[in-house]
C-alpha cells in the first residue's frame, strides 16, 4: 500500500508554492498562502523534481502581496537544489558502502575462534601482591 501512495504522490503536481521571508517557516510551512515556506530552496525540495511549480515570493511593489520568483533567483535555487541532491546521493552511497563493509567485517569476525593451546602449560592464578614472590619461586 505504501508503494501505491508513493506512486500517487509522484503523479500529483503542486501548481504553485509560496515563499515569504517575513512570515514563512521552513519547518511548519506547506507552501500555501497561509503557511508559506521561508526559503525558495525548501519550496523546490518540497516539489521534489522538475518541472518545478510556479513559485511566488514576497512582492517588492506596493499593493501586491505575491510576485513570481525572478529567473535569477530560480536559477540559483536550482543550483542549490542540485548541490543538495548530490550531497544526499553521496551520503546514501557512503552509508550503503559502510553497511556492506560492516556486514563483511562481522562475517569475518564470526569465523574467528579462540581455543586453548594444548602445548602451553596450564594457567596459574597469581595475585598481584604476591607476583614478585611468584617470580622468585620460578
Coordinates of N, CA and C in Angstrom, one line a residue:
X1 N 0.8 -1.2 0.0 CA 0.0 0.0 0.0 C 0.9 1.3 0.0
X2 N 2.0 1.2 0.7 CA 2.9 2.4 0.7 C 3.4 2.7 -0.7
X3 N 3.7 1.7 -1.5 CA 4.2 1.9 -2.8 C 3.1 2.6 -3.7
X4 N 1.8 2.2 -3.5 CA 0.7 2.8 -4.2 C 0.6 4.3 -3.8
X5 N 0.8 4.6 -2.6 CA 0.7 6.0 -2.1 C 1.9 6.8 -2.7
X6 N 3.0 6.2 -2.7 CA 4.2 6.9 -3.3 C 4.0 7.2 -4.8
X7 N 3.5 6.2 -5.5 CA 3.2 6.4 -6.9 C 2.2 7.5 -7.1
X8 N 1.2 7.5 -6.3 CA 0.1 8.5 -6.4 C 0.7 9.9 -6.1
X9 N 1.6 10.0 -5.2 CA 2.2 11.3 -4.9 C 3.1 11.8 -6.0
X10 N 3.7 10.9 -6.7 CA 4.6 11.3 -7.8 C 3.7 11.9 -9.0
X11 N 2.5 11.4 -9.1 CA 1.7 11.9 -10.2 C 1.1 13.2 -9.9
X12 N 0.8 13.5 -8.6 CA 0.3 14.8 -8.2 C 1.3 15.9 -8.3
X13 N 1.0 17.0 -9.0 CA 1.9 18.1 -9.0 C 1.3 19.3 -8.4
X14 N 2.1 20.0 -7.6 CA 1.6 21.2 -7.0 C 1.7 22.3 -8.0
X15 N 0.6 23.1 -8.2 CA 0.6 24.2 -9.2 C 1.4 25.4 -8.8
X16 N 1.3 25.8 -7.5 CA 2.0 27.0 -7.1 C 2.4 26.8 -5.6
X17 N 3.6 27.3 -5.3 CA 4.1 27.3 -4.0 C 4.5 28.8 -3.6
X18 N 4.3 29.1 -2.3 CA 4.5 30.4 -1.8 C 5.7 30.4 -0.9
X19 N 6.5 31.5 -1.0 CA 7.7 31.7 -0.2 C 7.7 33.1 0.4
X20 N 7.9 33.2 1.7 CA 7.9 34.5 2.3 C 9.0 34.6 3.3
X21 N 9.9 35.6 3.2 CA 11.0 35.8 4.1 C 10.4 36.3 5.5
X22 N 9.3 37.1 5.4 CA 8.7 37.7 6.6 C 7.9 36.7 7.4
X23 N 7.0 36.0 6.8 CA 6.0 35.2 7.5 C 6.2 33.7 7.2
X24 N 7.2 33.3 6.5 CA 7.4 31.9 6.1 C 8.1 31.1 7.2
X25 N 7.9 29.8 7.1 CA 8.6 28.9 8.1 C 8.9 27.6 7.3
X26 N 10.2 27.2 7.3 CA 10.6 26.0 6.6 C 10.2 24.7 7.3
X27 N 10.0 24.8 8.6 CA 9.7 23.6 9.4 C 8.2 23.3 9.3
X28 N 7.4 24.3 9.5 CA 5.9 24.1 9.6 C 5.2 24.5 8.3
X29 N 5.8 25.2 7.4 CA 5.2 25.6 6.2 C 4.8 24.5 5.2
X30 N 3.7 24.7 4.5 CA 3.3 23.7 3.5 C 3.3 24.3 2.1
X31 N 3.7 25.6 1.9 CA 3.8 26.2 0.6 C 2.5 26.9 0.2
X32 N 1.5 26.9 1.0 CA 0.2 27.6 0.7 C 0.4 29.1 1.1
X33 N -0.6 29.9 0.7 CA -0.6 31.3 1.0 C -0.6 31.5 2.5
X34 N -1.3 30.6 3.2 CA -1.5 30.8 4.7 C -0.2 30.3 5.4
X35 N 0.5 29.3 4.9 CA 1.7 28.8 5.5 C 2.8 28.7 4.5
X36 N 3.4 29.8 4.1 CA 4.4 29.8 3.1 C 5.7 29.2 3.6
X37 N 6.6 28.8 2.7 CA 8.0 28.5 3.1 C 8.8 29.7 3.3
X38 N 9.9 29.6 4.0 CA 10.7 30.7 4.3 C 11.8 30.9 3.1
X39 N 12.2 29.8 2.5 CA 13.2 29.9 1.5 C 12.8 29.2 0.2
X40 N 13.2 29.7 -0.9 CA 12.9 29.0 -2.2 C 13.4 27.6 -2.3
X41 N 14.6 27.4 -1.7 CA 15.2 26.1 -1.7 C 14.3 25.0 -1.1
X42 N 13.7 25.4 0.1 CA 12.7 24.5 0.7 C 11.5 24.2 -0.2
X43 N 11.0 25.2 -0.9 CA 9.9 25.0 -1.8 C 10.3 24.1 -2.9
X44 N 11.5 24.2 -3.5 CA 11.9 23.4 -4.5 C 12.1 21.9 -4.0
X45 N 12.7 21.8 -2.8 CA 12.8 20.5 -2.2 C 11.5 19.8 -2.0
X46 N 10.5 20.6 -1.6 CA 9.2 20.1 -1.4 C 8.6 19.6 -2.7
X47 N 8.8 20.3 -3.8 CA 8.3 19.9 -5.1 C 9.0 18.6 -5.5
X48 N 10.3 18.4 -5.2 CA 11.0 17.2 -5.4 C 11.8 17.1 -6.7
X49 N 11.1 17.3 -7.8 CA 11.9 17.2 -9.1 C 11.2 18.1 -10.1
X50 N 11.9 18.3 -11.2 CA 11.4 19.1 -12.3 C 10.3 18.4 -13.0
X51 N 9.4 19.1 -13.6 CA 9.2 20.5 -13.7 C 8.7 21.1 -12.4
X52 N 9.4 22.1 -11.9 CA 9.0 22.7 -10.6 C 7.8 23.6 -10.8
X53 N 6.9 23.7 -9.8 CA 5.7 24.6 -9.9 C 6.1 26.0 -9.9
X54 N 5.1 26.9 -10.2 CA 5.3 28.3 -10.1 C 5.6 28.7 -8.6
X55 N 6.6 29.4 -8.4 CA 6.9 29.8 -7.0 C 6.7 31.3 -6.9
X56 N 5.9 31.7 -5.9 CA 5.6 33.1 -5.6 C 6.4 33.5 -4.4
X57 N 7.0 34.7 -4.5 CA 7.7 35.3 -3.3 C 7.1 36.6 -2.9
X58 N 7.6 37.2 -1.8 CA 7.1 38.5 -1.4 C 7.3 39.5 -2.5
X59 N 6.3 40.3 -2.8 CA 6.4 41.3 -3.8 C 7.1 42.6 -3.3
X60 N 7.9 43.2 -4.2 CA 8.6 44.5 -3.8 C 7.7 45.7 -4.1
X61 N 6.6 45.5 -4.8 CA 5.7 46.6 -5.2 C 4.7 46.8 -4.1
X62 N 4.3 48.1 -4.0 CA 3.2 48.5 -3.1 C 1.9 47.9 -3.6
X63 N 1.1 47.4 -2.7 CA -0.2 46.9 -3.1 C -0.3 45.5 -3.5
X64 N 0.8 44.9 -3.8 CA 0.9 43.5 -4.2 C 1.5 42.6 -3.1
X65 N 0.9 41.5 -2.9 CA 1.4 40.6 -1.8 C 2.4 39.6 -2.4
X66 N 2.1 39.0 -3.6 CA 3.0 38.0 -4.2 C 3.4 38.4 -5.6
X67 N 4.6 37.9 -5.9 CA 5.2 38.1 -7.3 C 5.9 36.8 -7.6
X68 N 5.9 36.5 -8.9 CA 6.6 35.3 -9.4 C 8.1 35.4 -9.1
X69 N 8.7 34.4 -8.7 CA 10.2 34.4 -8.4 C 10.9 34.8 -9.7
X70 N 12.0 35.6 -9.5 CA 12.8 36.0 -10.6 C 13.6 34.8 -11.2
X71 N 13.9 34.9 -12.5 CA 14.7 33.9 -13.1 C 16.0 33.6 -12.5
X72 N 16.7 34.7 -12.1 CA 18.0 34.6 -11.5 C 17.9 33.9 -10.1
X73 N 16.9 34.2 -9.3 CA 16.7 33.6 -8.0 C 16.3 32.1 -8.2
X74 N 15.5 31.8 -9.2 CA 15.1 30.4 -9.5 C 16.3 29.6 -10.0
X75 N 17.2 30.2 -10.8 CA 18.4 29.6 -11.3 C 19.3 29.2 -10.1
X76 N 19.5 30.2 -9.2 CA 20.3 30.0 -8.0 C 19.7 28.9 -7.1
X77 N 18.4 28.9 -7.0 CA 17.7 27.9 -6.2 C 17.9 26.5 -6.8
X78 N 17.8 26.4 -8.1 CA 18.0 25.1 -8.8 C 19.4 24.6 -8.6
X79 N 20.4 25.5 -8.6 CA 21.8 25.1 -8.4 C 22.0 24.6 -7.0
X80 N 21.4 25.3 -6.0 CA 21.5 24.8 -4.6 C 20.8 23.5 -4.4
X81 N 19.6 23.3 -5.1 CA 18.9 22.1 -5.0 C 19.7 20.9 -5.6
X82 N 20.4 21.2 -6.7 CA 21.2 20.1 -7.3 C 22.4 19.8 -6.4
X83 N 23.0 20.8 -5.7 CA 24.1 20.5 -4.8 C 23.6 19.7 -3.6
X84 N 22.4 20.0 -3.1 CA 21.8 19.2 -2.0 C 21.5 17.8 -2.5
X85 N 21.0 17.6 -3.7 CA 20.7 16.3 -4.2 C 22.0 15.5 -4.3
X86 N 23.1 16.1 -4.8 CA 24.4 15.4 -4.9 C 24.9 15.0 -3.5
X87 N 24.8 15.9 -2.5 CA 25.2 15.6 -1.2 C 24.4 14.4 -0.6
X88 N 23.1 14.4 -0.8 CA 22.3 13.3 -0.3 C 22.6 12.0 -1.0
X89 N 22.9 12.1 -2.3 CA 23.2 10.9 -3.0 C 24.6 10.3 -2.5
X90 N 25.5 11.2 -2.3 CA 26.9 10.8 -1.8 C 26.7 10.2 -0.4
X91 N 25.9 10.8 0.4 CA 25.7 10.3 1.8 C 25.1 9.0 1.8
X92 N 24.0 8.8 0.9 CA 23.4 7.5 0.8 C 24.3 6.4 0.3
X93 N 25.1 6.8 -0.7 CA 26.1 5.8 -1.2 C 27.1 5.4 -0.1
X94 N 27.6 6.4 0.6 CA 28.6 6.1 1.7 C 28.0 5.2 2.8
X95 N 26.7 5.5 3.1 CA 26.1 4.7 4.2 C 25.9 3.3 3.7
X96 N 25.6 3.1 2.4 CA 25.4 1.7 1.9 C 26.8 1.0 1.9
X97 N 27.8 1.7 1.5 CA 29.2 1.1 1.5 C 29.6 0.7 2.9
X98 N 29.3 1.6 3.8 CA 29.7 1.4 5.2 C 28.9 0.2 5.8
X99 N 27.6 0.1 5.4 CA 26.8 -1.1 5.8 C 27.4 -2.4 5.3
X100 N 27.7 -2.4 4.0 CA 28.3 -3.6 3.4 C 29.6 -4.0 4.1
X101 N 30.5 -3.0 4.4 CA 31.7 -3.2 5.0 C 31.5 -3.8 6.4
X102 N 30.6 -3.2 7.1 CA 30.3 -3.7 8.5 C 29.8 -5.2 8.4
X103 N 29.0 -5.5 7.5 CA 28.5 -6.9 7.3 C 29.6 -7.8 7.0
X104 N 30.5 -7.4 6.1 CA 31.7 -8.2 5.8 C 32.6 -8.4 7.0
X105 N 32.8 -7.4 7.7 CA 33.7 -7.5 8.9 C 33.0 -8.4 10.0
X106 N 31.7 -8.3 10.1 CA 31.0 -9.1 11.1 C 31.1 -10.6 10.7
X107 N 30.9 -10.9 9.4 CA 31.1 -12.3 8.9 C 32.5 -12.8 9.2
X108 N 33.5 -12.0 8.9 CA 34.9 -12.4 9.1 C 35.1 -12.6 10.6
X109 N 34.5 -11.8 11.4 CA 34.7 -11.9 12.9 C 34.1 -13.2 13.4
X110 N 32.9 -13.6 12.8 CA 32.3 -14.8 13.2 C 33.1 -16.1 12.9
X111 N 34.0 -16.0 11.9 CA 34.8 -17.1 11.6 C 36.0 -17.3 12.5
X112 N 36.3 -16.3 13.3 CA 37.4 -16.4 14.2 C 37.0 -17.2 15.5
X113 N 37.8 -18.2 15.8 CA 37.5 -18.9 17.1 C 38.8 -19.0 17.9
X114 N 38.5 -18.9 19.2 CA 39.6 -18.9 20.2 C 39.6 -20.2 20.9
X115 N 40.8 -20.9 20.9 CA 40.9 -22.2 21.5 C 42.2 -22.2 22.4
X116 N 42.1 -23.1 23.4 CA 43.3 -23.3 24.3 C 44.4 -24.0 23.5
X117 N 45.6 -23.6 23.6 CA 46.7 -24.2 23.0 C 47.2 -25.3 24.0
X118 N 47.1 -26.6 23.6 CA 47.5 -27.7 24.5 C 49.0 -27.7 24.7
X119 N 49.8 -27.1 23.9 CA 51.2 -27.2 24.1 C 51.7 -26.3 25.2
X120 N 50.9 -25.3 25.6 CA 51.3 -24.4 26.7 C 50.9 -25.0 28.0
X121 N 51.6 -24.6 29.1 CA 51.3 -25.1 30.4 C 49.9 -24.5 30.9
X122 N 49.4 -25.2 31.9 CA 48.1 -24.7 32.4 C 48.3 -23.4 33.1
X123 N 47.3 -22.5 33.0 CA 47.4 -21.2 33.7 C 47.4 -21.3 35.2
X124 N 48.1 -20.4 35.8 CA 48.2 -20.4 37.3 C 47.7 -19.1 37.8
X125 N 46.9 -19.1 38.8 CA 46.3 -18.0 39.4 C 47.3 -17.3 40.3
X126 N 47.6 -16.0 40.1 CA 48.6 -15.3 40.8 C 48.0 -14.0 41.2
X127 N 48.1 -13.6 42.5 CA 47.7 -12.3 43.0 C 48.8 -11.3 42.7
X128 N 48.4 -10.1 42.4 CA 49.4 -9.1 42.1 C 50.3 -8.8 43.3
X129 N 49.7 -8.8 44.5 CA 50.5 -8.5 45.7 C 51.6 -9.6 45.9
X130 N 51.4 -10.8 45.4 CA 52.3 -11.9 45.6 C 53.1 -12.2 44.3
X131 N 53.0 -11.3 43.3 CA 53.6 -11.6 42.0 C 55.1 -11.7 42.1
X132 N 55.7 -10.8 42.9 CA 57.2 -10.8 43.0 C 57.7 -12.1 43.6
X133 N 56.9 -12.6 44.6 CA 57.3 -13.9 45.2 C 57.1 -15.1 44.2
X134 N 56.1 -15.0 43.3 CA 55.9 -16.0 42.3 C 57.0 -16.0 41.3
X135 N 57.5 -14.8 40.9 CA 58.7 -14.8 40.0 C 60.0 -15.3 40.6
X136 N 60.2 -15.0 41.9 CA 61.3 -15.5 42.6 C 61.3 -17.1 42.8
X137 N 60.1 -17.6 42.9 CA 60.0 -19.1 43.1 C 60.3 -19.8 41.8
X138 N 60.2 -19.2 40.7 CA 60.5 -19.8 39.4 C 61.9 -19.7 39.1

